Coordinates of C-alpha atoms and ligand atoms in Angstrom, one line a residue:
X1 CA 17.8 -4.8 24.7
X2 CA 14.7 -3.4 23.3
X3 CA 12.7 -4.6 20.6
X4 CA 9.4 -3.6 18.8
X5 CA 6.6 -6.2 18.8
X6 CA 3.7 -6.0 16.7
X7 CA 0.8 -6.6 19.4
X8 CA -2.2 -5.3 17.4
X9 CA -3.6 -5.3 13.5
X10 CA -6.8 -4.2 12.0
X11 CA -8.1 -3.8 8.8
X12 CA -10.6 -1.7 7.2
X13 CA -11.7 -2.1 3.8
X14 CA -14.5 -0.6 2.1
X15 CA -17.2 -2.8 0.8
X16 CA -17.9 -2.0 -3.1
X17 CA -16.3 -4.0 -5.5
X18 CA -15.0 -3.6 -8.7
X19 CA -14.8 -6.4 -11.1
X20 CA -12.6 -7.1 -14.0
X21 CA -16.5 -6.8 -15.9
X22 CA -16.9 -3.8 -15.0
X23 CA -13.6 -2.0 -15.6
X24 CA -14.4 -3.6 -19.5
X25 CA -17.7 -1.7 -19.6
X26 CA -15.5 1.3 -19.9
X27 CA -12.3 0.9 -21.3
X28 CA -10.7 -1.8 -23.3
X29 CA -9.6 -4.6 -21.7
X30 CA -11.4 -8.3 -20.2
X31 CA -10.7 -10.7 -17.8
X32 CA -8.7 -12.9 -19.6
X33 CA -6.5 -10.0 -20.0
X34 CA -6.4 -9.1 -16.5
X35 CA -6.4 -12.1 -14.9
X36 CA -3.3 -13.6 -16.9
X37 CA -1.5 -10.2 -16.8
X38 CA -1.8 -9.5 -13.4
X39 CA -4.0 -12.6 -11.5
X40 CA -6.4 -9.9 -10.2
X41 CA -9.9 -10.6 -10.9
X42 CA -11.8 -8.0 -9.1
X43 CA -10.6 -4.5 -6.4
X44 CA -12.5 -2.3 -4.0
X45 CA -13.7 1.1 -4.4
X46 CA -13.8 3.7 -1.4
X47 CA -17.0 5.9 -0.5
X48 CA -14.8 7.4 2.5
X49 CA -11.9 9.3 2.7
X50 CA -8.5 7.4 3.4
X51 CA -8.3 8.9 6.8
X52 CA -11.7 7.6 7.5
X53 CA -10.8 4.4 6.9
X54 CA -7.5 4.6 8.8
X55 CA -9.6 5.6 12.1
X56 CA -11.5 2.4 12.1
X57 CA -8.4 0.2 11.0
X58 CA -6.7 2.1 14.0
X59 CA -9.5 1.7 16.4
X60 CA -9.6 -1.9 15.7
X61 CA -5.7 -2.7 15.9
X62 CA -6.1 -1.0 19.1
X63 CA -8.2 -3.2 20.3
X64 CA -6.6 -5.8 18.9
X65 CA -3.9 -5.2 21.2
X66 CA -5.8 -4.3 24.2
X67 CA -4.1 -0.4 24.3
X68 CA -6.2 2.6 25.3
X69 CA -5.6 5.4 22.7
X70 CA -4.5 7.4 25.3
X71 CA -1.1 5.7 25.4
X72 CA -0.8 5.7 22.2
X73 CA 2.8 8.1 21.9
X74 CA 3.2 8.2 18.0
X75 CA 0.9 7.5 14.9
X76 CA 2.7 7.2 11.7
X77 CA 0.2 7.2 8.6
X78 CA 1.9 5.5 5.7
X79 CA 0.0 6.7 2.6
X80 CA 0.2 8.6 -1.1
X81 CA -3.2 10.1 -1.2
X82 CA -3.5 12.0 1.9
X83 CA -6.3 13.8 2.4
X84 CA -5.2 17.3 2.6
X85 CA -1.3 18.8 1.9
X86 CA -1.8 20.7 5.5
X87 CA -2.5 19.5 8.2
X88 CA -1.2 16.1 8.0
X89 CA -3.7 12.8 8.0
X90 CA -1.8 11.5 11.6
X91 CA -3.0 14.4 13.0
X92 CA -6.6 13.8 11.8
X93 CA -6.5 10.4 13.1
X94 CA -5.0 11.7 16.4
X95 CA -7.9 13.8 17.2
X96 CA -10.6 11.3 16.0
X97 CA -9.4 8.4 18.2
X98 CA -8.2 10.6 21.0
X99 CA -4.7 10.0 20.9
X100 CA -3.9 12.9 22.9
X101 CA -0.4 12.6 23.6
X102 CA 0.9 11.2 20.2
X103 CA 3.1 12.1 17.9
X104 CA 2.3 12.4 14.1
X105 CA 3.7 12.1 11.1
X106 CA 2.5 11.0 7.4
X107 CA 5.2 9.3 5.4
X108 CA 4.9 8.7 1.6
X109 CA 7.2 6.2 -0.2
X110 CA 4.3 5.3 -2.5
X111 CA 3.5 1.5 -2.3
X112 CA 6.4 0.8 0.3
X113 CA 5.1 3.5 2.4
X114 CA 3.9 1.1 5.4
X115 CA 6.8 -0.9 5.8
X116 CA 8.8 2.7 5.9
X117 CA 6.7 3.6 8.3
X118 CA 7.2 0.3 10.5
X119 CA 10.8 0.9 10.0
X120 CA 10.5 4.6 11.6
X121 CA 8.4 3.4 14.4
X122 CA 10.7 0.5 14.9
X123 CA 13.7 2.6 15.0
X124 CA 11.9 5.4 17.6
X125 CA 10.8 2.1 19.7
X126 CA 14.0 0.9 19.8
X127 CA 15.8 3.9 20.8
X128 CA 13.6 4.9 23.3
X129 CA 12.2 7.9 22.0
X130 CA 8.3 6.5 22.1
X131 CA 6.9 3.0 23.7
X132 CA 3.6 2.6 21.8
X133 CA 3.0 3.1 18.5
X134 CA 0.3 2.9 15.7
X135 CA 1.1 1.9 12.0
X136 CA -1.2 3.2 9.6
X137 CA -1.1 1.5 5.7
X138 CA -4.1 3.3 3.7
X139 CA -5.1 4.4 -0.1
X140 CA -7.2 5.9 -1.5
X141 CA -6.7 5.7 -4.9
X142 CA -9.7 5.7 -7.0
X143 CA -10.2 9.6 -6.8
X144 CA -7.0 10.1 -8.4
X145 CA -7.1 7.4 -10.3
X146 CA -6.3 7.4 -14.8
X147 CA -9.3 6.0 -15.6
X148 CA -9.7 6.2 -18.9
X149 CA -6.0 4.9 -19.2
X150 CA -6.2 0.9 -19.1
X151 CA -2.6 0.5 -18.8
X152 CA -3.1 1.6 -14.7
X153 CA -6.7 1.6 -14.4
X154 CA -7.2 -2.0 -13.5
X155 CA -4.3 -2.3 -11.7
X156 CA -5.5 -0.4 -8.4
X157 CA -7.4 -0.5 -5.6
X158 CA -8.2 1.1 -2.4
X159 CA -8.1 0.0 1.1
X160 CA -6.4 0.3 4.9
X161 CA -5.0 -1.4 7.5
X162 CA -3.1 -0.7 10.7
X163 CA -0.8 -2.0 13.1
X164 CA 0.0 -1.4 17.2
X165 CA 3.8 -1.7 17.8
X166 CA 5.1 -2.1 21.4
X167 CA 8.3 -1.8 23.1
X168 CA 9.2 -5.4 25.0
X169 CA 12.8 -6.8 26.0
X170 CA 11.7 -10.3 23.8
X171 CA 13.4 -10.8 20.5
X172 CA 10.1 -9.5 18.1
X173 CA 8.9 -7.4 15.5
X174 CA 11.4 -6.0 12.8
X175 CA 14.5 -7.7 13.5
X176 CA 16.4 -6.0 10.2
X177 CA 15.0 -4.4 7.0
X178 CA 17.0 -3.4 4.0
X179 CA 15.5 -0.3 2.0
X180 CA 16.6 1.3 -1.0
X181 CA 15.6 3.7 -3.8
X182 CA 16.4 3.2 -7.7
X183 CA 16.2 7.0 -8.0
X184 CA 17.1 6.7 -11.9
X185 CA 13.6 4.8 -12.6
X186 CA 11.7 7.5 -10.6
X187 CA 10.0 8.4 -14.1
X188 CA 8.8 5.4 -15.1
X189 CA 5.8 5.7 -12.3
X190 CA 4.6 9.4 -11.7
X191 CA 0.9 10.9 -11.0
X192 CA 0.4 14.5 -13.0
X193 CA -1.4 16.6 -11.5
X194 CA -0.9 16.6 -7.8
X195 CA 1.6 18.7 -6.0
X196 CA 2.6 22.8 -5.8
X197 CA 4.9 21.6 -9.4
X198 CA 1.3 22.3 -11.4
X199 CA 1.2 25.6 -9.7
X200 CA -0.1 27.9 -13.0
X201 CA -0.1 25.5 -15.2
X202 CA -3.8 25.1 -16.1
X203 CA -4.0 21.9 -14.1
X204 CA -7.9 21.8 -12.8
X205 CA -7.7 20.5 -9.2
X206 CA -8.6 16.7 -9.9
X207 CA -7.6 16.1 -12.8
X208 CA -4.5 13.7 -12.7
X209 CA -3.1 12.0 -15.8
X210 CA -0.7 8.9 -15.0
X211 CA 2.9 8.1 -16.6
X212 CA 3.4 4.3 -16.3
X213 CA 6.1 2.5 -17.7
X214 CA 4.8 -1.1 -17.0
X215 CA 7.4 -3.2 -18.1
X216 CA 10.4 -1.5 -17.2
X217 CA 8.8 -1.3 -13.5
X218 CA 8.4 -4.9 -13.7
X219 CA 11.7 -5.4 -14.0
X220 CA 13.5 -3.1 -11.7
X221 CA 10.8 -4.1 -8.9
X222 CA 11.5 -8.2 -9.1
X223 CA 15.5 -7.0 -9.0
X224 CA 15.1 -4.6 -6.3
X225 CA 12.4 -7.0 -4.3
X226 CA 15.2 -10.2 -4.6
X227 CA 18.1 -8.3 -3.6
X228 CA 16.4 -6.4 -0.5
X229 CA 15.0 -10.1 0.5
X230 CA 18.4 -11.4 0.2
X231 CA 20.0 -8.8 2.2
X232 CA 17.8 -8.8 4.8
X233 CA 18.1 -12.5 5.5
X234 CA 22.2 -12.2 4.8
X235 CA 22.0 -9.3 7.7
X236 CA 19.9 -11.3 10.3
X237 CA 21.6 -14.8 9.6
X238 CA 18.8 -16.6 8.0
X239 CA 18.4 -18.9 5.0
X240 CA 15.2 -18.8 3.0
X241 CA 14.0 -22.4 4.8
X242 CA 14.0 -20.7 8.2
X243 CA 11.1 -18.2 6.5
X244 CA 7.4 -19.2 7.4
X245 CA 5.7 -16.7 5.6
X246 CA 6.2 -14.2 3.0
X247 CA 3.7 -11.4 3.0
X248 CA 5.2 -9.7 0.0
X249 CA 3.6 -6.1 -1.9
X250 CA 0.9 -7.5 -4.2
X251 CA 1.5 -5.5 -7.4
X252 CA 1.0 -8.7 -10.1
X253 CA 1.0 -12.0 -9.2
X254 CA 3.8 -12.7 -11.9
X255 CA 6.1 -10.3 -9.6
X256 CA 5.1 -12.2 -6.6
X257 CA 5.7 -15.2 -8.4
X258 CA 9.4 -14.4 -9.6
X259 CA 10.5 -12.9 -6.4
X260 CA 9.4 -15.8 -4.6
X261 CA 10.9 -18.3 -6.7
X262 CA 14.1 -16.4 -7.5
X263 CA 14.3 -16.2 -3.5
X264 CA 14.4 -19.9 -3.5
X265 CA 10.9 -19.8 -1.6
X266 CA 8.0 -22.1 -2.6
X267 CA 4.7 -20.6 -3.3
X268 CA 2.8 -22.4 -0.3
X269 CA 4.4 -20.0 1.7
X270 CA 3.1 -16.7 0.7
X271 CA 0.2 -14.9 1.7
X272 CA -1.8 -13.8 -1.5
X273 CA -4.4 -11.2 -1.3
X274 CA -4.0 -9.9 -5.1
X275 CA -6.5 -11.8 -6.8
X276 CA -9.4 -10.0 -4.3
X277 CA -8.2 -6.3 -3.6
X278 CA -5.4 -5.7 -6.5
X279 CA -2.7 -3.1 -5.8
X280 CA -3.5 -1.1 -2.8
X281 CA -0.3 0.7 -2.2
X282 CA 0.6 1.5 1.0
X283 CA -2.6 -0.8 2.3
X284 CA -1.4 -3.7 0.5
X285 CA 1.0 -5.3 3.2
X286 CA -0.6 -4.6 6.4
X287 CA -3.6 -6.1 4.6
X288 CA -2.5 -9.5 3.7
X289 CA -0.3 -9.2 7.6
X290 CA -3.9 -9.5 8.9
X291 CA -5.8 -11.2 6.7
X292 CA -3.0 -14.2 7.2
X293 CA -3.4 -13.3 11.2
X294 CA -7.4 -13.9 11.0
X295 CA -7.1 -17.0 8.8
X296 CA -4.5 -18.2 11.2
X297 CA -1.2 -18.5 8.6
X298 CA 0.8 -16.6 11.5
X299 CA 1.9 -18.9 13.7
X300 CA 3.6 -18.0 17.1
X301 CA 7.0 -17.0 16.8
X302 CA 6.5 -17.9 13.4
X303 CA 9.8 -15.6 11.0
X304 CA 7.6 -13.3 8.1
X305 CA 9.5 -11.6 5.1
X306 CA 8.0 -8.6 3.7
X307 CA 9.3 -7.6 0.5
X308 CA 7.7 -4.3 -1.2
X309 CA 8.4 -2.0 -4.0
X310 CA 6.8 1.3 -4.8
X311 CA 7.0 4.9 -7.1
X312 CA 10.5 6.9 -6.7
X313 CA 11.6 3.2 -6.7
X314 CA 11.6 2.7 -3.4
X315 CA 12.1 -1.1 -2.5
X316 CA 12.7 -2.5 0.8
X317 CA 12.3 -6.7 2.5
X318 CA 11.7 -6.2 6.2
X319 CA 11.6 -9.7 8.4
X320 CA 9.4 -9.5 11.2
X321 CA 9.8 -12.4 14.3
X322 CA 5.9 -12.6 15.5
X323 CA 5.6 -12.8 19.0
X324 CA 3.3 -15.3 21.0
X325 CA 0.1 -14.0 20.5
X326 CA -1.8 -14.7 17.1
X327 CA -5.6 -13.4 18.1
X328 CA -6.9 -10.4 19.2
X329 CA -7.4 -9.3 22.7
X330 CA -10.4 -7.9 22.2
X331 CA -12.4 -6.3 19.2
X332 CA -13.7 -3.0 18.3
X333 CA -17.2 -2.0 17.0
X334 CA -15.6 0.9 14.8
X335 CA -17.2 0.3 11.2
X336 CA -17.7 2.7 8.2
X337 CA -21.0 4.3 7.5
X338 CA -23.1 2.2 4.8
X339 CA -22.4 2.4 1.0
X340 CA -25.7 4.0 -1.6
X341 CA -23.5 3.5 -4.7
X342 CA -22.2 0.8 -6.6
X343 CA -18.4 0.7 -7.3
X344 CA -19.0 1.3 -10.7
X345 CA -21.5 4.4 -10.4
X346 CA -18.9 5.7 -7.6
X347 CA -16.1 5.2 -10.8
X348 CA -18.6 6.9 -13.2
X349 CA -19.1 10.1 -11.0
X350 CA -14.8 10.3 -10.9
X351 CA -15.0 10.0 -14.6
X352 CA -17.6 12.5 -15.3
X353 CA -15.6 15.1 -12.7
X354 CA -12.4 14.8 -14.6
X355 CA -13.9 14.8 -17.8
X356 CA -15.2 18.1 -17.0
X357 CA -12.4 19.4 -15.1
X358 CA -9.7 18.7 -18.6
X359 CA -12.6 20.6 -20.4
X360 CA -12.0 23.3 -18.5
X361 CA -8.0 23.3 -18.7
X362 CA -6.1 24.4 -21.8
X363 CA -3.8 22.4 -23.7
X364 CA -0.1 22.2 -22.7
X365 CA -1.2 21.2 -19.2
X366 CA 1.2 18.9 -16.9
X367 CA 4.3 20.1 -18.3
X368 CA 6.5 21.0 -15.5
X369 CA 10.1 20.6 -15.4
X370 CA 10.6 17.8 -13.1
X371 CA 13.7 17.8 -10.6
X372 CA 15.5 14.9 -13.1
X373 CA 15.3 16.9 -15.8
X374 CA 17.1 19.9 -14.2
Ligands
LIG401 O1 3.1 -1.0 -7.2 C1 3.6 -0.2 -8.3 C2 2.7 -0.2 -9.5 N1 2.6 -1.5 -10.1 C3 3.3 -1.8 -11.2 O2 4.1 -1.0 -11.6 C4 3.1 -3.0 -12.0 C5 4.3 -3.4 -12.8 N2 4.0 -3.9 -14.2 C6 3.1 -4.9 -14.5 O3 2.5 -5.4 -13.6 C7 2.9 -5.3 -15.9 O4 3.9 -4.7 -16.7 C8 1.5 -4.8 -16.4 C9 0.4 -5.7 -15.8 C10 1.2 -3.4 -16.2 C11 1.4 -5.0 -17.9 O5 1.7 -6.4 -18.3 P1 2.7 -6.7 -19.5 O6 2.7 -8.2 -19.6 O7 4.0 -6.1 -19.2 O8 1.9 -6.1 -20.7 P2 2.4 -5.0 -21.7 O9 2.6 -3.7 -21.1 O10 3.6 -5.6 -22.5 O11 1.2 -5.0 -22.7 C12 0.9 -6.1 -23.6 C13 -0.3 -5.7 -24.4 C14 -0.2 -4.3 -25.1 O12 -0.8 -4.5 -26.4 P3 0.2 -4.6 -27.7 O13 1.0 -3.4 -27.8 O14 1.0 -5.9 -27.5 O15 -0.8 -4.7 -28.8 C15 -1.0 -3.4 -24.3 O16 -1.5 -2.3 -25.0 O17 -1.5 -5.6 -23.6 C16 -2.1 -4.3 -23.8 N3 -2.8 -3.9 -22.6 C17 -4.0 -4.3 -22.3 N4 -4.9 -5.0 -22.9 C18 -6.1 -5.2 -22.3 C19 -2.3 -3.1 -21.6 N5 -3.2 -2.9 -20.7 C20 -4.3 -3.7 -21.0 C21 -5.5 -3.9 -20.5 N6 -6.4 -4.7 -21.1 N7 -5.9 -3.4 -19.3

């Protein structure tokens, strides 16, 4: 039987950071606030675009896994803020690591939009359709960001990483996954702006205003997190001591925290990123996959749970067998251009361009009749 190892990893964050200071220079809030409501203390800020980032996370899971781009059959690019509608941001990353004869495809579930992607790369490997495959988790967030909203505004960050998967007749990679959608709480997380909905509606092209329902979110992603994790385990005959590691979506630490512990997992076990890098989205899993790979939390043939939740509500737990090999095969000297700005000035200049692009929009704007309401 075929199976779907994941051979490579890479990740590629930008460099600026923004601290829980400086979000308060702007809006209302502290770090106490922060830090007890969410355990993040501080988040990065991108001066590339997300594809740009995805080619050097690629470049370096590539290496990682000792695979010339040029077998490279598909690229999936898990993401929400893609850099264009058309063409897709797989096919940008195709042509800038010479990926010739690879499929593409972007795939946006929101924050669960890697692990979909693993699942659709997974499946293809699985079935035969491709043999090697690139993973792509990226976001970023801060151009679309609500920034003078504190409800979301220090809750995000942006970031990338990226994964090689491989067929092989062992027993690794995705051994099950249970994904799901609570379609009825697709309100309570929504970006306004974005999308052909705004078409003549006086929307500015930038200017994005977030609905956030915080609490109810809370909620419905710590139920939906449990019950995928407990189905995935039920379907691939494990209990929660056989798991070694949980590299779970990093949203709040207080979700981490009750998903774990309602999942009958103790804490030493998970891989925590949240405190440094905040909510990345789609980057947030493949992050903390290879940040526990470089500080050597993977063991070999160690059993991983990934549980994730995201805006629509997608949820989903995937379990991942690792395979042998926990260090790269080689590494790449890919790297992003320098930063000039501080992740606050970088902040400031989004700010100042949506400040002037709502001047220039009437009232009334982001008022489209959304598919729920129909
Ligand atoms: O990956 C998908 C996206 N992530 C999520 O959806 C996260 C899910 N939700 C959460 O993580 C939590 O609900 C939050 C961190 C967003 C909020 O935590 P909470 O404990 O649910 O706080 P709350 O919404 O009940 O707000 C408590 C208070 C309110 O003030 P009042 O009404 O009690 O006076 C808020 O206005 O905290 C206030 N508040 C803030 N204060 C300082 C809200 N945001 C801030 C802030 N700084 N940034």
């Amino acid at each position: 039987m075929t199976y779907a190892a994941i051979t490579g990893w890479g990740k590629c964050m930008p460099s600026a950071v923004l601290s829980n200071a400086d979000l308060s220079t702007f809006i209302d809030t502290n770090d106490e606030w922060i830090t007890s409501r969410t355990g993040m203390k501080e988040r990065r800020i991108s001066h590339v675009s997300a594809s740009e980032m995805a080619v050097v996370a690629a470049k370096r899971a590539l290496a990682c896994a000792g695979l010339d781009a040029k077998d490279v059959d598909l690229i999936v690019y898990g993401s929400c803020s893609n850099d264009e509608q058309v063409p897709n941001s797989a096919s940008g990353v195709q042509a800038a690591i010479g990926a010739t004869k690879a499929a593409s495809m972007d795939v946006n579930t929101a924050c669960t939009s890697f692990l979909y992607s693993l699942s659709i790369a997974t499946a293809m490997i699985r079935t035969g359709v491709v043999k090697n495959a690139i993973v792509i988790g990226v976001e970023w967030i801060s151009p679309f960001m609500d920034w003078d909203n504190r409800n979301v505004a220090v809750l995000f960050g942006d970031g990338c990483a990226a994964v090689v998967v491989q067929a092989t007749e062992k027993q690794e990679g995705v051994l099950g996954e249970q994904l799901g959608c609570i379609a009825d709480a697709r309100q309570t997380l929504r970006v306004r702006g974005m999308g052909t909905l705004y078409t003549n509606r006086n929307v500015t092209s930038g200017v994005t205003e977030w609905d956030f329902d915080g609490q109810e979110i809370f909620k419905r992603a710590v139920q939906g997190m449990v019950q995928a994790s407990q189905a995935v385990m039920q379907k691939c005959g494990v209990t929660p001591d056989d798991i070694d590691l949980v590299v779970p979506h990093q949203a709040n630490m207080r979700i981490i925290d009750a998903v774990v512990s309602r999942s009958g997992i103790p804490m030493e076990k998970v891989m925590l990123t949240v405190e440094r890098y905040g909510n990345m989205s789609a980057a947030t899993v493949p992050v903390a996959l290879a940040e526990a790979l470089e500080e050597g939390r993977v063991k070999p043939g160690a059993l991983v749970l990934m549980p994730a939740f995201g805006a629509g509500l997608t949820v989903c737990a995937h379990l991942v067998r690792w395979g042998d090999r926990v260090t790269p095969l080689a590494e790449s000297d890919a790297a992003l251009p320098p930063v000039t700005k501080s992740a606050l000035q970088m902040v400031q200049d989004i700010r100042a361009t949506k400040t002037a692009g709502r001047e220039q929009s009437t009232k009334g704007l982001h008022e489209p009749v959304f598919i729920e309401q129909r």
